[in-house]
Short mmCIF file of C-alpha atoms and ligand atoms in Angstrom, two decimals:
data_model
loop_
_atom_site.label_atom_id
_atom_site.label_comp_id
_atom_site.label_asym_id
_atom_site.label_seq_id
_atom_site.Cartn_x
_atom_site.Cartn_y
_atom_site.Cartn_z
CA MET Q 1 78.94 80.96 140.35
CA ASN Q 2 79.56 79.57 137.59
CA ASP Q 3 76.62 77.49 136.28
CA LEU Q 4 74.82 80.13 136.24
CA PHE Q 5 76.39 82.37 133.11
CA GLU Q 6 77.00 78.56 131.19
CA ASN Q 7 73.78 78.19 131.34
CA SER Q 8 72.55 82.07 131.03
CA ALA Q 9 72.02 82.84 127.26
CA PRO Q 10 74.72 84.12 124.96
CA LEU Q 11 75.78 88.19 125.95
CA ASP Q 12 75.52 91.02 122.92
CA PRO Q 13 78.68 91.76 122.23
CA PRO Q 14 79.42 94.74 124.78
CA ARG Q 15 79.25 97.42 123.27
CA GLU Q 16 81.39 101.48 125.10
CA VAL Q 17 79.93 104.73 124.28
CA MET Q 18 83.05 106.73 123.37
CA ALA Q 19 81.42 110.15 122.77
CA GLU Q 20 78.50 111.42 122.11
CA GLY Q 21 77.56 109.25 118.75
CA ALA Q 22 80.44 107.00 118.66
CA ILE Q 23 80.43 103.41 119.82
CA LEU Q 24 83.40 100.34 120.88
CA LEU Q 25 82.14 97.25 119.36
CA ARG Q 26 83.87 95.11 120.75
CA GLY Q 27 84.26 91.60 119.20
CA ALA Q 28 82.09 92.98 116.27
CA ALA Q 29 84.71 91.84 113.80
CA LEU Q 30 85.43 88.29 115.24
CA PRO Q 31 83.26 85.92 112.92
CA PHE Q 32 84.36 88.28 109.90
CA ALA Q 33 88.16 87.81 110.73
CA PRO Q 34 89.17 84.35 108.81
CA ASP Q 35 87.06 85.77 105.42
CA ILE Q 36 89.02 88.92 105.85
CA LEU Q 37 92.83 87.94 106.21
CA VAL Q 38 92.22 85.92 102.73
CA ALA Q 39 90.64 88.30 100.94
CA LEU Q 40 93.54 90.33 102.46
CA ASP Q 41 96.01 88.73 100.87
CA GLY Q 42 93.81 89.44 97.13
CA ILE Q 43 94.28 92.95 98.02
CA THR Q 44 98.08 93.29 98.69
CA ALA Q 45 99.03 91.22 96.23
CA ARG Q 46 97.54 93.60 93.41
CA SER Q 47 97.71 96.93 95.52
CA PRO Q 48 100.82 96.18 97.78
CA PHE Q 49 101.08 98.23 101.29
CA ARG Q 50 103.62 101.02 100.87
CA HIS Q 51 105.00 103.92 102.72
CA MET Q 52 102.27 106.95 101.67
CA VAL Q 53 104.53 110.57 101.77
CA THR Q 54 102.80 113.54 103.84
CA PRO Q 55 102.34 117.14 102.29
CA GLY Q 56 105.23 117.74 104.98
CA GLY Q 57 107.52 115.02 103.44
CA TYR Q 58 107.27 112.86 106.21
CA ARG Q 59 107.17 109.03 105.63
CA MET Q 60 104.21 107.13 107.34
CA SER Q 61 104.99 104.94 109.77
CA ALA Q 62 102.16 103.02 108.46
CA ALA Q 63 102.33 100.83 105.66
CA MET Q 64 99.00 101.74 103.38
CA THR Q 65 96.88 100.11 100.51
CA ASN Q 66 92.88 100.53 100.28
CA CYS Q 67 90.10 99.01 98.33
CA GLY Q 68 87.01 99.57 97.30
CA ILE Q 69 86.14 102.58 94.36
CA ALA Q 70 87.83 104.88 96.11
CA GLY Q 71 91.39 105.13 97.90
CA TRP Q 72 92.37 107.80 100.64
CA ILE Q 73 96.54 108.71 99.77
CA THR Q 74 98.81 111.17 100.67
CA ASP Q 75 101.54 112.30 98.76
CA ARG Q 76 103.97 116.10 98.52
CA HIS Q 77 99.96 116.94 96.28
CA GLY Q 78 97.90 116.44 99.77
CA TYR Q 79 95.39 114.13 101.29
CA ARG Q 80 92.65 113.43 98.90
CA TYR Q 81 90.69 110.06 97.39
CA ASP Q 82 91.27 108.51 94.09
CA ARG Q 83 89.65 105.88 92.37
CA VAL Q 84 92.90 105.10 90.78
CA ASP Q 85 96.10 103.35 92.36
CA PRO Q 86 98.83 105.78 91.92
CA GLU Q 87 101.58 102.23 92.11
CA ASN Q 88 100.41 100.81 89.05
CA GLY Q 89 97.62 103.29 87.47
CA PHE Q 90 94.71 100.40 88.11
CA PRO Q 91 91.64 101.66 89.78
CA TRP Q 92 91.90 99.94 93.78
CA PRO Q 93 90.97 96.09 94.27
CA ALA Q 94 87.30 95.70 94.94
CA MET Q 95 85.32 95.81 97.76
CA PRO Q 96 85.23 92.34 99.34
CA THR Q 97 81.91 91.13 100.52
CA CYS Q 98 82.85 90.40 103.71
CA PHE Q 99 84.28 94.00 104.17
CA LEU Q 100 81.70 95.28 103.42
CA ASP Q 101 78.67 92.63 105.36
CA LEU Q 102 81.16 93.99 108.13
CA ALA Q 103 81.20 97.21 107.81
CA VAL Q 104 77.48 97.66 107.02
CA SER Q 105 76.36 95.42 110.15
CA ALA Q 106 78.78 97.08 112.61
CA ALA Q 107 77.82 100.29 111.59
CA ALA Q 108 73.61 99.60 111.75
CA ASP Q 109 74.64 97.55 115.38
CA ALA Q 110 76.02 101.44 116.19
CA GLY Q 111 72.65 102.88 115.11
CA TYR Q 112 73.91 104.41 111.64
CA VAL Q 113 71.28 102.10 109.68
CA ASN Q 114 71.87 103.44 105.93
CA PHE Q 115 76.08 103.79 105.77
CA VAL Q 116 76.86 101.83 102.75
CA PRO Q 117 81.26 102.17 102.72
CA ASP Q 118 82.54 103.03 99.38
CA ALA Q 119 86.41 103.17 100.68
CA CYS Q 120 88.58 101.07 102.61
CA LEU Q 121 91.73 102.25 103.46
CA ILE Q 122 93.85 99.51 104.77
CA ASN Q 123 96.55 100.15 107.54
CA ARG Q 124 99.22 98.44 108.85
CA TYR Q 125 101.25 99.59 111.82
CA ASP Q 126 104.49 97.17 112.37
CA PRO Q 127 105.95 97.36 116.46
CA GLY Q 128 106.92 100.82 116.62
CA ALA Q 129 104.71 102.48 114.01
CA ARG Q 130 101.84 104.85 115.18
CA LEU Q 131 99.58 108.28 114.27
CA SER Q 132 99.50 111.42 114.76
CA LEU Q 133 96.71 112.77 115.90
CA HIS Q 134 93.79 113.60 113.09
CA GLN Q 135 90.56 113.99 111.34
CA ASP Q 136 88.84 112.18 108.97
CA LYS Q 137 88.23 114.65 106.42
CA ASP Q 138 89.36 113.94 102.98
CA GLU Q 139 85.57 112.43 102.42
CA GLN Q 140 82.73 114.49 100.10
CA ASP Q 141 80.44 115.19 103.63
CA PHE Q 142 80.09 113.87 107.03
CA VAL Q 143 76.89 112.47 106.88
CA ASN Q 144 77.76 109.37 107.49
CA PRO Q 145 79.70 107.38 110.05
CA ILE Q 146 83.33 105.94 110.21
CA VAL Q 147 83.63 102.34 111.06
CA SER Q 148 86.48 101.55 112.00
CA VAL Q 149 88.04 97.60 112.84
CA SER Q 150 91.33 96.43 114.67
CA LEU Q 151 92.90 93.21 113.73
CA GLY Q 152 95.79 91.36 115.09
CA LEU Q 153 98.15 92.84 117.80
CA PRO Q 154 96.67 95.55 119.90
CA ALA Q 155 97.04 98.79 120.49
CA ILE Q 156 96.08 102.32 122.41
CA PHE Q 157 93.61 104.62 120.43
CA GLN Q 158 93.15 107.83 121.08
CA PHE Q 159 90.25 109.98 120.88
CA GLY Q 160 89.42 113.27 121.59
CA GLY Q 161 86.97 116.51 120.61
CA LEU Q 162 86.09 118.45 117.41
CA THR Q 163 89.63 120.25 118.42
CA ARG Q 164 92.97 119.32 118.62
CA SER Q 165 93.70 120.38 122.05
CA ASP Q 166 90.64 118.77 123.45
CA PRO Q 167 91.73 116.08 126.19
CA VAL Q 168 91.57 112.02 124.80
CA CYS Q 169 90.31 109.78 126.17
CA LYS Q 170 92.42 105.90 125.25
CA PHE Q 171 90.87 103.07 124.68
CA ALA Q 172 93.01 99.31 124.23
CA MET Q 173 92.03 98.21 120.49
CA ARG Q 174 92.11 94.17 120.81
CA HIS Q 175 91.61 91.79 117.31
CA GLY Q 176 88.35 91.89 116.32
CA ASP Q 177 87.26 95.44 118.27
CA VAL Q 178 85.20 97.59 115.71
CA ALA Q 179 84.64 101.28 116.90
CA VAL Q 180 82.08 103.19 114.62
CA TRP Q 181 81.88 106.79 115.01
CA GLY Q 182 79.69 109.65 113.98
CA GLY Q 183 76.83 112.39 114.42
CA PRO Q 184 78.25 114.58 116.44
CA SER Q 185 81.37 112.71 116.66
CA ARG Q 186 82.09 111.86 113.08
CA LEU Q 187 85.37 115.30 112.86
CA ASN Q 188 86.52 114.09 116.12
CA PHE Q 189 90.14 113.69 116.87
CA HIS Q 190 91.86 110.38 117.47
CA GLY Q 191 94.67 108.51 116.43
CA VAL Q 192 96.72 105.81 117.61
CA ALA Q 193 99.84 105.29 119.92
CA GLY Q 194 103.08 103.13 118.75
CA VAL Q 195 101.96 99.98 118.86
CA LYS Q 196 103.69 97.16 120.80
CA ASP Q 197 106.08 94.46 119.87
CA GLY Q 198 104.44 91.43 120.09
CA HIS Q 199 102.75 88.07 118.79
CA HIS Q 200 99.47 87.30 117.54
CA ASP Q 201 98.49 83.78 115.82
CA MET Q 202 96.32 85.27 113.37
CA LEU Q 203 98.63 87.82 111.94
CA GLY Q 204 101.71 87.76 113.51
CA SER Q 205 103.95 91.22 114.69
CA LYS Q 206 101.37 93.64 113.53
CA ARG Q 207 98.43 95.30 113.68
CA ILE Q 208 96.00 96.10 110.86
CA ASN Q 209 93.31 98.81 110.87
CA LEU Q 210 90.34 98.56 108.34
CA THR Q 211 88.98 102.55 108.00
CA PHE Q 212 85.59 101.91 105.79
CA ARG Q 213 84.04 105.25 105.05
CA ARG Q 214 81.56 106.83 101.90
CA ALA Q 215 84.27 109.35 100.42
CA LEU Q 216 82.24 110.27 97.04
C1 LIG F 1 92.77 106.19 110.68
O1 LIG F 1 92.31 106.85 111.73
O2 LIG F 1 92.74 106.01 110.06
C2 LIG F 1 93.59 104.90 111.75
C3 LIG F 1 93.05 104.22 113.10
C4 LIG F 1 93.38 103.00 113.41
O3 LIG F 1 94.46 102.59 113.23
O4 LIG F 1 92.59 102.56 114.64
FE1 LIG F 2 91.57 108.27 110.77
#
């Protein structure tokens, strides 16, 4: 029985349809992960993780930074993209080639062949951190998909519909998984349930999410 599987050609990474236009590529980031983690250290040395504040005055439980031409920020004045890190006044660190390569290839795998991101939001979830249901809608237009990469501790990703009250499907996102959503699901509500404590061999007790977007 085992021989039959061992001798067969490697299978494509499993893919799951999350909704129309939304695809989960299991393990698609695994070959990129070592390079990504090295590059991430370079990014956070210049633009460290910080807990931003929502317009309503709440401190976000996920710590964030960015790389690319534009970075997503929130403060008492609102949600928006800025070319400059407000903490230091310098442009955000450039998007490393390994980040860009992963985002472009995952988008193409999911059927979005012309995607070239100009922004990457980097979220760090320490145990207990979460992200409530929201839409990604601060981008200039919604023609391009979102590419979302999970690294480190697992988390439950909630993927709903176009209104907040639509039912959500839950997906266990593990190290190396990549979700891509665009087209009819580009504005679907999504969020992350509280990350459970644990240990990951490469990342220790945290989850990192990279969210690639065409913002400008
Ligand atoms: C986000 O929606 O910005 C992040 C999603 C995630 O952490 O999986
Ligand atoms: Fe989001």
